[in-house]
Coordinates of C-alpha atoms and ligand atoms in Angstrom, one line a residue:
M22 CA 61.1 131.6 100.1
R23 CA 64.9 131.3 99.6
R24 CA 64.6 127.6 99.5
I25 CA 62.1 128.0 96.6
E26 CA 64.5 130.4 94.9
R27 CA 67.4 128.0 95.2
R28 CA 65.4 125.2 93.8
L29 CA 64.1 127.3 91.0
R30 CA 67.7 128.5 90.2
L31 CA 68.8 124.9 90.1
A32 CA 65.9 123.7 88.0
T33 CA 66.1 126.5 85.5
G34 CA 69.9 126.0 85.3
L35 CA 69.4 122.4 84.5
I36 CA 66.8 123.1 81.8
V37 CA 69.2 125.5 80.1
A38 CA 72.0 123.0 80.6
C39 CA 70.0 120.4 78.7
F40 CA 69.6 122.8 75.8
I41 CA 73.3 123.7 75.9
V42 CA 74.6 120.2 76.0
G43 CA 72.4 119.2 73.1
H44 CA 73.4 122.3 71.2
F45 CA 77.1 121.8 71.7
L46 CA 77.0 118.2 70.8
N47 CA 75.1 119.2 67.7
H48 CA 78.0 121.6 66.8
S49 CA 80.4 118.7 67.2
L50 CA 78.8 116.9 64.3
G51 CA 80.5 119.5 62.1
V52 CA 83.4 117.1 62.1
V53 CA 81.1 114.8 60.0
S54 CA 79.4 117.4 57.8
I55 CA 77.2 120.4 57.8
D56 CA 74.4 118.2 56.5
A57 CA 74.7 116.0 59.6
M58 CA 74.6 119.0 61.8
D59 CA 71.4 120.3 60.2
R60 CA 69.7 116.9 60.4
V61 CA 70.2 116.7 64.1
R62 CA 69.4 120.4 64.5
E63 CA 66.0 119.8 63.0
V64 CA 65.3 117.0 65.5
L65 CA 66.3 119.2 68.5
A66 CA 64.5 122.2 67.1
A67 CA 61.3 120.1 66.8
W68 CA 61.3 120.1 70.6
W69 CA 62.9 123.4 71.6
R70 CA 60.9 125.4 69.0
S71 CA 57.6 123.7 69.9
A72 CA 55.3 125.7 72.2
P73 CA 56.1 123.8 75.4
G74 CA 59.8 123.7 74.5
T75 CA 59.9 127.4 73.9
V76 CA 58.1 128.2 77.2
L77 CA 60.4 125.9 79.1
L78 CA 63.6 127.2 77.6
Y79 CA 62.9 130.9 77.5
G80 CA 61.0 130.7 80.8
A81 CA 64.0 129.0 82.4
L82 CA 66.5 131.5 80.8
L83 CA 64.5 134.6 82.0
T84 CA 63.9 133.1 85.5
H85 CA 67.5 132.2 85.8
F86 CA 68.6 135.7 84.9
A87 CA 66.0 137.3 87.2
L88 CA 67.2 135.1 90.1
A89 CA 70.8 136.1 89.4
L90 CA 69.7 139.8 89.6
V91 CA 67.8 139.2 92.9
S92 CA 70.9 137.5 94.4
L93 CA 73.1 140.3 93.2
Y94 CA 70.8 142.8 94.8
R95 CA 70.8 140.8 98.1
R96 CA 74.6 140.7 98.2
T97 CA 75.8 143.1 100.8
T98 CA 79.4 142.7 99.7
L99 CA 81.0 142.0 96.4
R100 CA 83.9 140.3 98.1
M101 CA 83.7 136.6 97.4
P102 CA 85.9 133.6 96.7
F103 CA 87.4 133.5 93.2
W104 CA 85.1 130.7 91.9
E105 CA 82.0 132.5 93.0
A106 CA 83.1 135.7 91.4
A107 CA 84.0 133.8 88.2
Q108 CA 80.6 132.2 88.0
L109 CA 78.8 135.6 88.6
V110 CA 80.9 137.4 86.0
L111 CA 80.7 134.7 83.4
G112 CA 77.0 134.5 83.9
L113 CA 76.6 138.2 83.4
L114 CA 78.8 138.1 80.3
V115 CA 76.4 135.7 78.6
P116 CA 73.4 137.9 77.7
P117 CA 75.3 140.7 75.9
L118 CA 77.3 138.1 73.9
L119 CA 74.3 135.9 73.2
I120 CA 71.6 138.4 72.3
G121 CA 72.9 138.9 68.7
H122 CA 73.1 135.2 68.1
V123 CA 69.6 134.5 69.4
V124 CA 68.1 137.4 67.4
G125 CA 69.9 136.4 64.2
S126 CA 68.8 132.7 64.5
R127 CA 65.7 132.1 66.7
F128 CA 64.0 135.5 66.2
A129 CA 64.7 135.6 62.5
W130 CA 62.9 132.3 62.3
Y131 CA 60.1 133.3 64.7
L132 CA 59.4 136.8 63.4
L133 CA 60.4 136.6 59.8
G134 CA 59.9 132.9 59.0
H135 CA 63.6 132.6 57.9
N136 CA 64.9 129.1 58.5
V137 CA 68.5 129.8 59.7
N138 CA 70.4 126.7 59.3
Y139 CA 74.0 125.8 60.2
E140 CA 75.3 126.8 56.7
R141 CA 73.9 130.3 57.3
V142 CA 75.2 130.6 60.9
V143 CA 78.7 129.2 60.1
G144 CA 78.9 131.3 57.0
V145 CA 78.1 134.5 58.9
L146 CA 80.5 133.7 61.6
W147 CA 83.3 132.6 59.3
S148 CA 82.9 135.8 57.2
D149 CA 84.0 137.9 60.2
P150 CA 87.0 136.6 62.2
T151 CA 86.0 138.8 65.2
A152 CA 82.5 137.2 65.2
A153 CA 83.9 133.7 65.0
I154 CA 86.3 134.4 67.9
R155 CA 83.5 136.1 69.9
Q156 CA 81.2 133.1 69.3
S157 CA 83.9 130.7 70.4
I158 CA 84.5 132.7 73.5
L159 CA 80.8 132.8 74.2
L160 CA 80.7 129.0 73.9
L161 CA 83.5 128.7 76.5
I162 CA 81.9 131.3 78.8
V163 CA 78.6 129.5 78.8
W164 CA 80.3 126.2 79.4
C165 CA 82.5 127.4 82.2
H166 CA 79.5 129.0 83.9
F167 CA 77.6 125.8 83.6
C168 CA 80.5 123.7 84.9
I169 CA 81.2 125.8 87.9
G170 CA 77.5 125.6 88.8
I171 CA 77.4 121.9 88.4
H172 CA 80.6 121.4 90.3
Y173 CA 79.5 123.4 93.3
W174 CA 76.1 121.7 93.2
L175 CA 77.5 118.2 93.2
R176 CA 80.6 118.6 95.3
V177 CA 78.7 118.0 98.6
Q178 CA 77.5 114.6 97.3
R179 CA 79.3 111.6 98.7
W180 CA 79.7 109.9 95.3
Y181 CA 81.1 113.0 93.6
P182 CA 84.8 112.6 94.4
A183 CA 84.8 109.1 92.7
A184 CA 83.0 110.4 89.6
Q185 CA 85.1 113.5 89.3
P186 CA 87.6 112.2 86.8
L187 CA 84.7 111.3 84.5
V188 CA 83.0 114.6 85.0
F189 CA 86.2 116.5 84.4
A190 CA 86.9 114.6 81.1
T191 CA 83.3 115.3 79.9
A192 CA 83.7 119.0 80.9
L193 CA 86.8 119.1 78.6
L194 CA 85.5 117.0 75.8
V195 CA 82.2 118.6 75.1
P196 CA 83.4 122.2 74.3
A197 CA 86.5 120.8 72.5
L198 CA 84.3 118.7 70.2
A199 CA 81.9 121.6 69.7
L200 CA 84.7 123.9 68.7
A201 CA 86.2 121.2 66.4
G202 CA 82.8 120.8 64.8
F203 CA 82.5 124.6 64.2
A204 CA 86.0 124.7 62.7
A205 CA 85.4 121.7 60.5
A206 CA 82.0 123.1 59.2
G207 CA 83.8 126.4 58.3
N208 CA 86.4 124.4 56.4
E209 CA 83.7 122.5 54.5
L210 CA 81.9 125.7 53.6
W211 CA 84.9 127.6 52.3
P212 CA 85.1 126.2 48.7
V213 CA 81.4 127.0 48.2
V214 CA 81.9 130.5 49.5
E215 CA 84.8 131.1 47.1
R216 CA 82.7 129.8 44.1
V217 CA 79.9 132.3 44.7
G218 CA 82.3 135.2 44.9
G219 CA 83.3 135.7 48.5
I220 CA 81.8 135.5 51.9
Q221 CA 80.0 138.8 52.0
K222 CA 78.0 138.0 48.9
Y223 CA 77.4 134.5 50.2
N224 CA 75.9 135.9 53.4
V225 CA 73.7 138.4 51.7
D226 CA 72.4 135.8 49.3
L227 CA 71.9 133.3 52.1
A228 CA 70.2 135.8 54.6
N229 CA 67.7 136.7 52.0
Q230 CA 66.5 139.6 54.3
T231 CA 64.9 142.8 53.0
P232 CA 66.3 146.0 54.4
D233 CA 63.1 146.4 56.5
E234 CA 63.5 143.0 58.0
R235 CA 67.2 143.6 58.8
A236 CA 66.2 146.9 60.5
R237 CA 63.6 145.1 62.6
L238 CA 66.1 142.6 63.8
T239 CA 68.7 145.3 64.5
A240 CA 66.2 147.3 66.5
L241 CA 65.2 144.2 68.4
R242 CA 68.8 143.4 69.2
S243 CA 69.5 146.9 70.4
G244 CA 66.3 146.9 72.5
L245 CA 67.3 143.6 74.2
E246 CA 70.8 144.8 74.9
L247 CA 69.5 148.1 76.3
A248 CA 67.1 146.2 78.5
F249 CA 69.9 144.0 79.8
W250 CA 72.2 146.8 80.7
S251 CA 69.3 148.8 82.3
L252 CA 68.3 145.9 84.5
L253 CA 71.8 145.3 85.6
G254 CA 72.5 148.9 86.3
A255 CA 69.2 149.3 88.2
T256 CA 70.0 146.2 90.3
L257 CA 73.5 147.5 91.2
L258 CA 72.1 150.9 92.1
A259 CA 69.4 149.5 94.2
R260 CA 71.9 147.3 96.0
W261 CA 74.2 150.2 96.6
L262 CA 71.4 152.3 98.1
R263 CA 70.3 149.4 100.3
T264 CA 73.8 148.8 101.7
R265 CA 74.2 152.5 102.4
L266 CA 70.9 153.2 104.1
G267 CA 70.9 150.5 106.9
G268 CA 72.6 150.7 110.3
T269 CA 75.5 148.5 111.4
Y270 CA 76.2 145.6 113.8
Q271 CA 79.4 144.4 115.5
L272 CA 80.7 141.0 114.9
R273 CA 83.2 139.7 117.4
H274 CA 85.2 136.7 116.1
S275 CA 86.9 134.2 118.3
S276 CA 90.3 135.3 116.8
G277 CA 89.8 138.6 118.6
R278 CA 88.8 140.6 115.5
V279 CA 85.9 143.0 115.9
I280 CA 84.1 143.7 112.6
T281 CA 81.6 146.4 112.0
A282 CA 79.2 145.3 109.3
P283 CA 76.3 146.9 107.6
M284 CA 72.9 145.6 108.7
G285 CA 71.6 142.9 106.4
R286 CA 75.1 141.5 105.8
S287 CA 75.3 137.9 106.7
I288 CA 78.0 136.7 109.2
L289 CA 79.8 135.0 106.3
E290 CA 79.8 138.1 104.1
A291 CA 81.0 140.3 107.0
L292 CA 83.9 137.9 107.6
R293 CA 84.8 137.8 103.9
D294 CA 84.6 141.6 103.8
E295 CA 87.4 141.8 106.3
G296 CA 89.4 139.0 104.8
V297 CA 88.8 136.6 107.7
P298 CA 89.0 133.1 106.2
H299 CA 85.9 131.0 106.9
A300 CA 84.7 127.7 105.6
S301 CA 81.9 127.9 102.9
V302 CA 82.1 124.8 100.8
C303 CA 78.7 125.3 99.0
G304 CA 79.3 129.1 98.6
G305 CA 76.6 130.2 101.0
R306 CA 73.7 128.0 99.7
A307 CA 72.8 126.4 103.0
R308 CA 73.8 123.0 101.7
C309 CA 77.1 122.1 103.2
T310 CA 76.9 123.5 106.8
T311 CA 80.6 124.0 106.8
C312 CA 80.2 127.7 107.7
R313 CA 78.5 126.9 111.0
V314 CA 79.4 129.0 114.0
R315 CA 78.6 128.8 117.6
I316 CA 77.0 132.0 118.8
S317 CA 78.5 132.7 122.2
D318 CA 76.9 136.1 122.7
G319 CA 73.8 137.7 121.1
L320 CA 71.9 134.5 120.3
A321 CA 68.6 135.7 121.7
A322 CA 68.5 138.8 119.4
L323 CA 69.2 136.9 116.2
P324 CA 66.3 136.3 113.8
A325 CA 65.2 132.7 114.0
P326 CA 66.6 130.4 111.3
D327 CA 64.5 130.2 108.2
R328 CA 63.3 126.8 106.9
N329 CA 66.4 126.2 104.8
E330 CA 68.8 126.9 107.6
A331 CA 66.7 125.0 110.1
L332 CA 66.7 121.9 107.9
A333 CA 70.5 122.1 107.3
L334 CA 71.2 122.5 111.0
A335 CA 68.9 119.6 111.8
R336 CA 70.8 117.4 109.4
V337 CA 74.0 117.8 111.5
D338 CA 72.0 117.7 114.8
A339 CA 73.3 121.1 115.7
P340 CA 72.5 122.5 119.2
P341 CA 70.4 125.7 119.4
N342 CA 73.4 128.0 119.7
V343 CA 74.9 126.9 116.4
R344 CA 73.9 128.9 113.2
L345 CA 75.0 128.9 109.6
A346 CA 77.2 132.0 109.0
C347 CA 75.9 132.2 105.4
Q348 CA 72.3 132.4 106.4
T349 CA 72.4 134.5 109.6
H350 CA 71.9 138.2 109.2
P351 CA 72.3 139.8 112.6
R352 CA 70.6 142.9 113.6
N353 CA 72.5 143.2 116.9
D354 CA 76.0 142.6 118.0
V355 CA 77.1 139.0 118.1
T356 CA 80.1 136.9 119.1
V357 CA 80.9 133.9 117.0
I358 CA 83.2 130.9 117.2
P359 CA 83.8 129.0 113.9
L360 CA 83.3 125.3 114.3
L361 CA 85.3 124.0 111.2
P362 CA 88.6 125.1 109.9
P363 CA 88.5 127.6 107.0
D364 CA 90.0 125.1 104.5
V365 CA 87.6 122.3 105.4
N366 CA 86.3 120.3 102.4
A367 CA 83.0 118.6 102.0
A368 CA 84.3 115.2 102.9
T369 CA 85.8 116.4 106.1
A370 CA 82.7 118.3 107.0
R371 CA 80.7 115.1 106.8
R372 CA 83.0 113.2 109.1
P373 CA 81.3 112.3 112.3
G374 CA 83.6 114.3 114.6
A375 CA 83.1 117.4 112.5
A376 CA 79.3 117.1 112.5
R377 CA 78.7 118.5 115.9
E378 CA 79.8 118.8 119.5
R379 CA 78.1 116.2 121.5
E380 CA 78.4 113.7 124.2
R381 CA 78.2 110.1 123.2
P382 CA 79.5 106.7 124.2
I383 CA 82.6 105.8 122.3
V384 CA 85.8 103.7 122.6
S385 CA 88.9 105.7 123.2
M386 CA 92.1 104.0 122.3
F387 CA 95.6 105.2 122.9
V388 CA 98.4 103.6 120.9
D389 CA 102.0 104.1 121.8
L390 CA 105.1 103.0 119.9
R391 CA 107.5 101.5 122.4
G392 CA 111.2 102.4 122.5
S393 CA 110.8 105.4 120.2
T394 CA 113.4 107.3 122.2
R395 CA 115.9 104.5 121.5
I396 CA 115.1 104.6 117.8
A397 CA 115.6 108.4 117.8
E398 CA 119.0 108.1 119.6
S399 CA 120.3 105.4 117.3
R400 CA 119.2 106.7 113.9
L401 CA 119.7 109.8 111.8
P402 CA 116.7 112.2 112.0
Y403 CA 115.7 111.4 108.4
D404 CA 115.5 107.7 109.3
V405 CA 113.5 108.4 112.4
V406 CA 111.0 110.5 110.5
F407 CA 110.8 107.8 107.8
I408 CA 110.1 105.0 110.4
M409 CA 107.5 107.1 112.2
N410 CA 105.7 107.9 109.0
Q411 CA 105.6 104.3 108.1
F412 CA 104.3 103.5 111.5
F413 CA 101.5 106.1 111.4
A414 CA 100.6 105.0 107.8
E415 CA 100.1 101.5 109.1
M416 CA 98.1 102.6 112.1
Y417 CA 95.9 104.8 109.9
E418 CA 95.3 101.9 107.5
A419 CA 94.3 99.6 110.5
L420 CA 91.8 102.3 111.6
R421 CA 90.4 102.8 108.2
M422 CA 89.8 99.0 107.8
T423 CA 88.0 98.8 111.1
N424 CA 85.9 102.1 111.1
G425 CA 88.2 103.8 113.6
Y426 CA 88.8 107.5 113.5
Y427 CA 92.3 108.9 113.8
A428 CA 91.8 111.8 116.2
Q429 CA 95.3 113.1 117.0
F430 CA 98.9 112.0 117.2
R431 CA 101.5 112.9 119.7
G432 CA 105.0 112.2 118.7
D433 CA 105.2 108.5 119.0
G434 CA 101.5 107.6 119.5
L435 CA 98.0 108.4 118.6
L436 CA 94.5 108.6 119.9
A437 CA 91.9 106.6 118.0
L438 CA 88.2 106.8 118.4
Y439 CA 85.6 104.2 117.7
G440 CA 81.8 104.6 117.7
L441 CA 81.4 108.0 116.2
E442 CA 78.8 106.5 113.9
S443 CA 78.0 103.1 115.3
D444 CA 76.5 101.9 118.6
L445 CA 78.8 101.1 121.5
A446 CA 78.7 97.3 121.1
D447 CA 79.8 97.6 117.5
A448 CA 82.3 100.2 118.5
C449 CA 83.9 97.9 121.1
R450 CA 84.1 95.0 118.7
Q451 CA 85.6 97.3 115.9
A452 CA 88.1 98.7 118.4
M453 CA 89.3 95.2 119.4
R454 CA 89.6 94.3 115.7
G455 CA 91.5 97.5 115.2
A456 CA 93.9 96.7 118.0
A457 CA 94.5 93.2 116.5
E458 CA 95.0 94.7 113.0
M459 CA 97.5 97.2 114.4
Q460 CA 99.4 94.5 116.1
R461 CA 99.6 92.5 112.9
R462 CA 100.7 95.5 110.9
V463 CA 103.4 96.5 113.4
E464 CA 104.8 93.0 113.2
L465 CA 104.9 93.2 109.4
L466 CA 106.4 96.6 109.4
S467 CA 109.0 95.5 111.9
K468 CA 110.0 92.6 109.7
S469 CA 110.3 94.9 106.6
L470 CA 112.5 97.4 108.5
A471 CA 114.5 94.7 110.4
A472 CA 117.8 95.8 108.8
D473 CA 117.2 99.3 110.2
L474 CA 116.1 98.4 113.7
A475 CA 118.1 97.4 116.7
E476 CA 115.0 95.6 118.1
P477 CA 111.5 94.8 116.7
L478 CA 108.8 97.5 116.9
R479 CA 106.3 97.1 119.6
I480 CA 103.2 98.9 120.6
G481 CA 101.1 99.4 123.8
I482 CA 97.4 100.0 123.5
G483 CA 95.0 101.2 126.2
A484 CA 91.3 101.0 125.3
H485 CA 88.2 102.0 127.3
A486 CA 84.6 102.5 126.4
G487 CA 82.5 105.3 127.9
V488 CA 80.8 108.6 127.3
A489 CA 83.1 111.4 126.0
I490 CA 82.6 114.8 124.5
I491 CA 83.6 114.8 120.9
G492 CA 83.8 117.7 118.5
T493 CA 86.0 120.4 116.9
M494 CA 88.7 121.6 119.3
G495 CA 91.8 123.7 119.3
P496 CA 92.8 127.1 118.1
P497 CA 90.8 128.7 115.3
E498 CA 93.6 128.3 112.8
A499 CA 94.1 124.6 113.5
P500 CA 91.2 122.9 115.2
I501 CA 91.0 119.1 115.3
Y502 CA 88.2 116.6 115.8
S503 CA 88.9 114.9 119.0
A504 CA 87.4 113.7 122.3
I505 CA 87.8 114.7 125.9
G506 CA 86.5 113.5 129.1
D507 CA 87.2 111.2 132.0
N508 CA 86.8 108.1 130.0
V509 CA 89.4 109.3 127.4
N510 CA 91.8 109.9 130.3
I511 CA 91.2 106.4 131.6
A512 CA 92.2 104.9 128.2
A513 CA 95.4 106.9 128.3
R514 CA 96.2 105.5 131.8
F515 CA 95.5 102.0 130.6
E516 CA 98.0 102.5 127.8
G517 CA 100.6 103.5 130.4
M518 CA 99.8 100.3 132.3
T519 CA 100.9 98.1 129.4
K520 CA 104.5 98.7 130.4
A521 CA 103.9 97.6 134.0
Y522 CA 102.0 94.5 132.9
A523 CA 104.5 93.9 130.0
C524 CA 101.6 93.2 127.6
G525 CA 100.3 94.5 124.3
M526 CA 97.0 95.9 125.4
V527 CA 95.1 96.9 128.6
V528 CA 91.4 97.0 128.1
S529 CA 88.6 97.5 130.5
A530 CA 86.6 94.3 131.2
D531 CA 83.4 96.1 130.4
T532 CA 84.7 97.0 126.9
L533 CA 85.6 93.3 126.2
Q534 CA 82.2 92.2 127.4
Q535 CA 80.4 94.8 125.2
A536 CA 82.4 93.5 122.3
G537 CA 81.2 90.0 123.1
L538 CA 84.7 88.6 123.3
E539 CA 86.2 86.1 125.7
P540 CA 89.4 87.3 127.4
R541 CA 91.5 84.6 125.8
G542 CA 95.1 84.7 126.9
A543 CA 94.4 87.7 129.1
T544 CA 95.0 88.3 132.8
L545 CA 92.4 90.1 134.9
H546 CA 93.5 92.9 137.2
R547 CA 91.6 95.2 139.5
V548 CA 93.2 98.7 139.2
R549 CA 92.7 102.0 140.7
V550 CA 92.8 105.0 138.3
R551 CA 93.1 108.7 139.2
G552 CA 89.8 110.4 139.4
R553 CA 87.8 107.2 140.1
T554 CA 86.9 106.1 143.6
E555 CA 86.0 102.6 142.6
R556 CA 88.5 100.1 141.2
L557 CA 88.1 99.0 137.6
D558 CA 88.4 95.5 136.2
V559 CA 90.9 95.4 133.3
Y560 CA 92.5 92.7 131.2
A561 CA 96.1 92.7 130.3
V562 CA 96.1 91.2 126.8
N563 CA 99.4 89.9 125.5
D564 CA 98.4 90.1 121.9
P565 CA 95.0 91.5 120.8
R566 CA 94.8 88.9 118.0
D567 CA 94.4 86.2 120.7
L568 CA 90.9 87.6 121.3
F569 CA 89.8 86.4 117.9
N570 CA 89.8 82.9 116.5
S571 CA 91.5 84.1 113.3
V572 CA 93.7 87.1 112.5
P573 CA 91.5 89.9 111.1
G574 CA 92.1 90.8 107.5
T575 CA 93.5 87.4 106.7
Ligands
FES12 S1 78.4 128.0 103.2 FE1 77.5 126.1 102.9 S2 75.9 126.1 104.3 FE2 76.8 128.0 104.6

């Protein structure tokens, strides 16, 4: 049901948006002439005033408004992020500001047969500075409401960040042009107004309404305004009664907070009520899954996920004890652990490590900058930080180029993961390319910093493929996406062995074989690692680039 509601809200919003964009662009033609505005208006009106156009537009408007009231009724708290509150308030401001305009134009045409053209509307508005300002504010309110809706609809899309500059420019340009057109039309009209003896007379002449007609329109306007305020008041009252008459449940948060929330309140709403930061990129619409929590206690008593939530959870392959905080309305006490940091964005939420906790075969790769202690001893702190940042930037770039994931760094090294999205054979090959690329970049960096270094920069790499547990880990305030497990520890030990073997990389023979690479220039060793009874075959590789015929990236 809620899925249908959401789709309906989106569809009706888009229909109204089509009308708004056309209408505003029509306004902008005022910079050309009032005549040009009217010619385009007639074309648009031919559709929007036709029977199907009328049903579509007014049906969409009424449905959109009704859905807003339903969602307001359902809200168990009015605490919400700023943008959500802004969209709600702006949306609710539209009807009282718009009713007069619609009655004076559309209803005057429909009920009285008066064709209200741009000359008439601009004349009326310019005759009263308050009305002109109010109309301009209405235009901006409608546009901001529309833009917020579009932004939060699109921001979970992968392509959206790239398109954002264009979308932003359009969002600024359309209302600016509409207002410019409105101002220019008023300017064009003014000499005519002065010739006929002032704006009041001009308006009376132009309106051509009998007192009875004017009374009918005024009564209609008052009736619509009363209906709006009554519906809004009734919704708020019903909501208040609903939130007061239910029982409560206790929400235990992994931070130690225990929150008592009224029945019917979602986990997300309960957290917001108490000011506990929690991720909610899509604003509670079951689209982004960033609000997901692990239910560590009280899972059995929770209502089953509805279709919407189930689909969203299936998308991220969530285990059964994970639920969306925005869609879960507990009726019993629950204990939750957030799975993503409160400030996560849509892109981060889509990252493989953030998608779910799971076991999967990956390549773990530890990279260590050799001699960092000596660098720290011989340089000023500022220089050390500069060198380290350059080093990490290069390592990050090497990972980015080879589909590696930068899991964590530790002072002078980092843990990289390969295979979060690809199969193990690809992951092994990508990891070896990544190692070669790192080696190449460290050499270049070393050359560029030669004047500041007592000796060239060198790295040691340990790489091993095997099943690991990956997911969000760490304290609630600063979780990271990382990997743990026996195979990750083995990679760390291999990195330590690079010193003993005086080589650039130690990699398990199995990893090289899966990558389909010959151990060129490498020496085979059979090693014992802590936690394993059997010995492992490893290759000590002087330079990972030797594994390839050509240097990657060149
Ligand atoms: S806030 Fe986006 S799915 Fe819950």
